[in-house]
C-alpha cells in the first residue's frame, strides 16, 4: 500500500503539490509515516538544504485532534521523527471537526487524507 501511495505521490500528484492531512490524528502515527515518505521523495534541491527541507515538510503535513494531550504527544512524536529539527509542528486543536466547514476546507486544501475512522464520544 505504501509503495502504491509513494508512486502516486511522485507520478500523479507531484511531490511539490502533495499535502497530507490527518483528521483525528491522535498521537500522529500516520503523519510520522508521511514525514518519512515525503522526506524520502524530496527533490535533491530541497533535501540538501536542511532549512528548506524543514519548511517544506512542515508546510505539507497537517493534522487535528480534539484532545490537547494527544496533540502534545503528536508534536513530540513528529519532532522525534524529524531529528535534528526542533519542534514547530502546527496541529489544530478542534473541538468538533464536523461542525461548520473546518473538515471540508481541510480536505479541499490537501491532496492526501489519511485516517482511522474517527470516533464520536
PDB file of C-alpha atoms in Angstrom:
ATOM      1  CA  UNK A   1       0.000   0.000   0.000  1.00  0.00           C
ATOM      2  CA  UNK A   2       2.770   2.447   0.908  1.00  0.00           C
ATOM      3  CA  UNK A   3       4.629   1.685  -2.319  1.00  0.00           C
ATOM      4  CA  UNK A   4       1.474   2.469  -4.301  1.00  0.00           C
ATOM      5  CA  UNK A   5       0.958   5.709  -2.367  1.00  0.00           C
ATOM      6  CA  UNK A   6       4.603   6.634  -2.856  1.00  0.00           C
ATOM      7  CA  UNK A   7       4.321   6.154  -6.644  1.00  0.00           C
ATOM      8  CA  UNK A   8       1.098   8.181  -6.692  1.00  0.00           C
ATOM      9  CA  UNK A   9       2.768  10.977  -4.728  1.00  0.00           C
ATOM     10  CA  UNK A  10       5.579  11.120  -7.265  1.00  0.00           C
ATOM     11  CA  UNK A  11       3.763  10.421 -10.521  1.00  0.00           C
ATOM     12  CA  UNK A  12       0.157  11.567 -10.139  1.00  0.00           C
ATOM     13  CA  UNK A  13       0.208  14.364  -7.586  1.00  0.00           C
ATOM     14  CA  UNK A  14       3.818  15.520  -7.711  1.00  0.00           C
ATOM     15  CA  UNK A  15       5.826  15.896  -4.509  1.00  0.00           C
ATOM     16  CA  UNK A  16       5.641  19.696  -4.521  1.00  0.00           C
ATOM     17  CA  UNK A  17       1.817  19.533  -4.659  1.00  0.00           C
ATOM     18  CA  UNK A  18       1.481  16.729  -2.135  1.00  0.00           C
ATOM     19  CA  UNK A  19      -0.203  17.945   1.044  1.00  0.00           C
ATOM     20  CA  UNK A  20      -1.128  15.441   3.731  1.00  0.00           C
ATOM     21  CA  UNK A  21      -3.863  15.923   6.333  1.00  0.00           C
ATOM     22  CA  UNK A  22      -4.839  13.570   9.147  1.00  0.00           C
ATOM     23  CA  UNK A  23      -8.107  14.372  10.921  1.00  0.00           C
ATOM     24  CA  UNK A  24      -8.356  12.961  14.442  1.00  0.00           C
ATOM     25  CA  UNK A  25      -4.600  12.435  14.333  1.00  0.00           C
ATOM     26  CA  UNK A  26      -4.208  11.217  17.913  1.00  0.00           C
ATOM     27  CA  UNK A  27      -0.503  10.612  18.531  1.00  0.00           C
ATOM     28  CA  UNK A  28       0.147  11.005  14.757  1.00  0.00           C
ATOM     29  CA  UNK A  29       1.388   7.588  13.626  1.00  0.00           C
ATOM     30  CA  UNK A  30       0.168   8.215  10.076  1.00  0.00           C
ATOM     31  CA  UNK A  31       1.692  11.695  10.000  1.00  0.00           C
ATOM     32  CA  UNK A  32       5.031  10.257  11.090  1.00  0.00           C
ATOM     33  CA  UNK A  33       4.832   7.831   8.171  1.00  0.00           C
ATOM     34  CA  UNK A  34       4.001  10.759   5.887  1.00  0.00           C
ATOM     35  CA  UNK A  35       7.036  12.703   7.151  1.00  0.00           C
ATOM     36  CA  UNK A  36       9.285   9.734   6.388  1.00  0.00           C
ATOM     37  CA  UNK A  37       7.730   9.145   2.980  1.00  0.00           C
ATOM     38  CA  UNK A  38       7.859  12.796   1.906  1.00  0.00           C
ATOM     39  CA  UNK A  39      11.437  13.085   3.185  1.00  0.00           C
ATOM     40  CA  UNK A  40      12.484  10.112   1.080  1.00  0.00           C
ATOM     41  CA  UNK A  41      10.848  11.553  -2.046  1.00  0.00           C
ATOM     42  CA  UNK A  42      12.059  15.155  -1.802  1.00  0.00           C
ATOM     43  CA  UNK A  43      13.872  16.622  -4.796  1.00  0.00           C
ATOM     44  CA  UNK A  44      17.617  16.958  -4.202  1.00  0.00           C
ATOM     45  CA  UNK A  45      17.484  20.775  -4.165  1.00  0.00           C
ATOM     46  CA  UNK A  46      15.137  20.642  -1.144  1.00  0.00           C
ATOM     47  CA  UNK A  47      16.592  17.577   0.576  1.00  0.00           C
ATOM     48  CA  UNK A  48      20.126  19.010   0.525  1.00  0.00           C
ATOM     49  CA  UNK A  49      19.134  22.198   2.353  1.00  0.00           C
ATOM     50  CA  UNK A  50      18.123  21.423   5.960  1.00  0.00           C
ATOM     51  CA  UNK A  51      16.105  24.635   6.385  1.00  0.00           C
ATOM     52  CA  UNK A  52      14.291  24.214   3.047  1.00  0.00           C
ATOM     53  CA  UNK A  53      13.535  20.571   3.894  1.00  0.00           C
ATOM     54  CA  UNK A  54      12.131  21.524   7.289  1.00  0.00           C
ATOM     55  CA  UNK A  55       9.957  24.291   5.818  1.00  0.00           C
ATOM     56  CA  UNK A  56       8.696  22.026   3.039  1.00  0.00           C
ATOM     57  CA  UNK A  57       7.791  19.133   5.332  1.00  0.00           C
ATOM     58  CA  UNK A  58       6.123  21.401   7.900  1.00  0.00           C
ATOM     59  CA  UNK A  59       4.052  23.188   5.265  1.00  0.00           C
ATOM     60  CA  UNK A  60       2.907  19.952   3.590  1.00  0.00           C
ATOM     61  CA  UNK A  61       1.823  17.956   6.657  1.00  0.00           C
ATOM     62  CA  UNK A  62      -1.053  18.839   8.973  1.00  0.00           C
ATOM     63  CA  UNK A  63      -3.445  17.249  11.394  1.00  0.00           C
ATOM     64  CA  UNK A  64      -6.033  17.945  14.039  1.00  0.00           C
ATOM     65  CA  UNK A  65      -7.484  16.395  17.146  1.00  0.00           C
ATOM     66  CA  UNK A  66      -9.817  17.472  19.914  1.00  0.00           C
ATOM     67  CA  UNK A  67      -7.618  16.119  22.704  1.00  0.00           C
ATOM     68  CA  UNK A  68      -4.893  18.579  23.740  1.00  0.00           C
ATOM     69  CA  UNK A  69      -2.766  15.829  25.315  1.00  0.00           C
ATOM     70  CA  UNK A  70      -2.873  13.788  22.105  1.00  0.00           C
ATOM     71  CA  UNK A  71      -1.715  16.834  20.167  1.00  0.00           C
ATOM     72  CA  UNK A  72       1.253  17.299  22.508  1.00  0.00           C
ATOM     73  CA  UNK A  73       2.202  13.633  22.071  1.00  0.00           C
ATOM     74  CA  UNK A  74       1.795  14.062  18.303  1.00  0.00           C
ATOM     75  CA  UNK A  75       4.093  17.104  18.273  1.00  0.00           C
ATOM     76  CA  UNK A  76       6.671  15.219  20.351  1.00  0.00           C
ATOM     77  CA  UNK A  77       6.435  12.162  18.089  1.00  0.00           C
ATOM     78  CA  UNK A  78       6.802  14.291  14.951  1.00  0.00           C
ATOM     79  CA  UNK A  79       9.755  16.149  16.453  1.00  0.00           C
ATOM     80  CA  UNK A  80      11.482  12.862  17.308  1.00  0.00           C
ATOM     81  CA  UNK A  81      10.791  11.526  13.810  1.00  0.00           C
ATOM     82  CA  UNK A  82      12.327  14.680  12.338  1.00  0.00           C
ATOM     83  CA  UNK A  83      15.519  14.964  14.418  1.00  0.00           C
ATOM     84  CA  UNK A  84      17.631  17.159  14.391  1.00  0.00           C
ATOM     85  CA  UNK A  85      14.933  19.745  13.611  1.00  0.00           C
ATOM     86  CA  UNK A  86      13.254  21.420  16.600  1.00  0.00           C
ATOM     87  CA  UNK A  87       9.560  21.311  17.383  1.00  0.00           C
ATOM     88  CA  UNK A  88       7.336  23.642  15.401  1.00  0.00           C
ATOM     89  CA  UNK A  89       4.603  21.349  14.188  1.00  0.00           C
ATOM     90  CA  UNK A  90       1.298  23.112  13.796  1.00  0.00           C
ATOM     91  CA  UNK A  91      -1.539  20.770  14.629  1.00  0.00           C
ATOM     92  CA  UNK A  92      -5.036  22.135  15.144  1.00  0.00           C
ATOM     93  CA  UNK A  93      -6.984  21.698  18.355  1.00  0.00           C
ATOM     94  CA  UNK A  94     -10.553  21.259  17.141  1.00  0.00           C
ATOM     95  CA  UNK A  95     -13.450  20.618  19.493  1.00  0.00           C
ATOM     96  CA  UNK A  96     -15.719  19.246  16.740  1.00  0.00           C
ATOM     97  CA  UNK A  97     -14.221  18.851  13.279  1.00  0.00           C
ATOM     98  CA  UNK A  98     -17.682  18.079  11.914  1.00  0.00           C
ATOM     99  CA  UNK A  99     -19.088  21.456  12.959  1.00  0.00           C
ATOM    100  CA  UNK A 100     -19.030  24.184  10.346  1.00  0.00           C
ATOM    101  CA  UNK A 101     -16.761  23.980   7.312  1.00  0.00           C
ATOM    102  CA  UNK A 102     -13.493  23.051   9.048  1.00  0.00           C
ATOM    103  CA  UNK A 103     -13.243  19.481   7.740  1.00  0.00           C
ATOM    104  CA  UNK A 104     -14.447  20.345   4.221  1.00  0.00           C
ATOM    105  CA  UNK A 105     -11.908  23.168   3.959  1.00  0.00           C
ATOM    106  CA  UNK A 106      -9.054  20.971   5.179  1.00  0.00           C
ATOM    107  CA  UNK A 107      -9.961  18.189   2.767  1.00  0.00           C
ATOM    108  CA  UNK A 108     -10.162  20.659  -0.133  1.00  0.00           C
ATOM    109  CA  UNK A 109      -6.742  22.128   0.744  1.00  0.00           C
ATOM    110  CA  UNK A 110      -4.909  18.780   0.903  1.00  0.00           C
ATOM    111  CA  UNK A 111      -4.204  16.135  -1.707  1.00  0.00           C
ATOM    112  CA  UNK A 112      -3.907  13.141   0.645  1.00  0.00           C
ATOM    113  CA  UNK A 113      -6.193  12.469   3.606  1.00  0.00           C
ATOM    114  CA  UNK A 114      -5.071   9.688   5.943  1.00  0.00           C
ATOM    115  CA  UNK A 115      -7.060   8.479   8.912  1.00  0.00           C
ATOM    116  CA  UNK A 116      -8.536   5.820  11.030  1.00  0.00           C
ATOM    117  CA  UNK A 117     -12.267   6.181  11.322  1.00  0.00           C
ATOM    118  CA  UNK A 118     -12.685   8.883  13.981  1.00  0.00           C
ATOM    119  CA  UNK A 119     -14.962   8.077  16.890  1.00  0.00           C
ATOM    120  CA  UNK A 120     -17.502  10.479  18.309  1.00  0.00           C
ATOM    121  CA  UNK A 121     -17.882  10.127  22.042  1.00  0.00           C
TER     122      UNK A 121
END
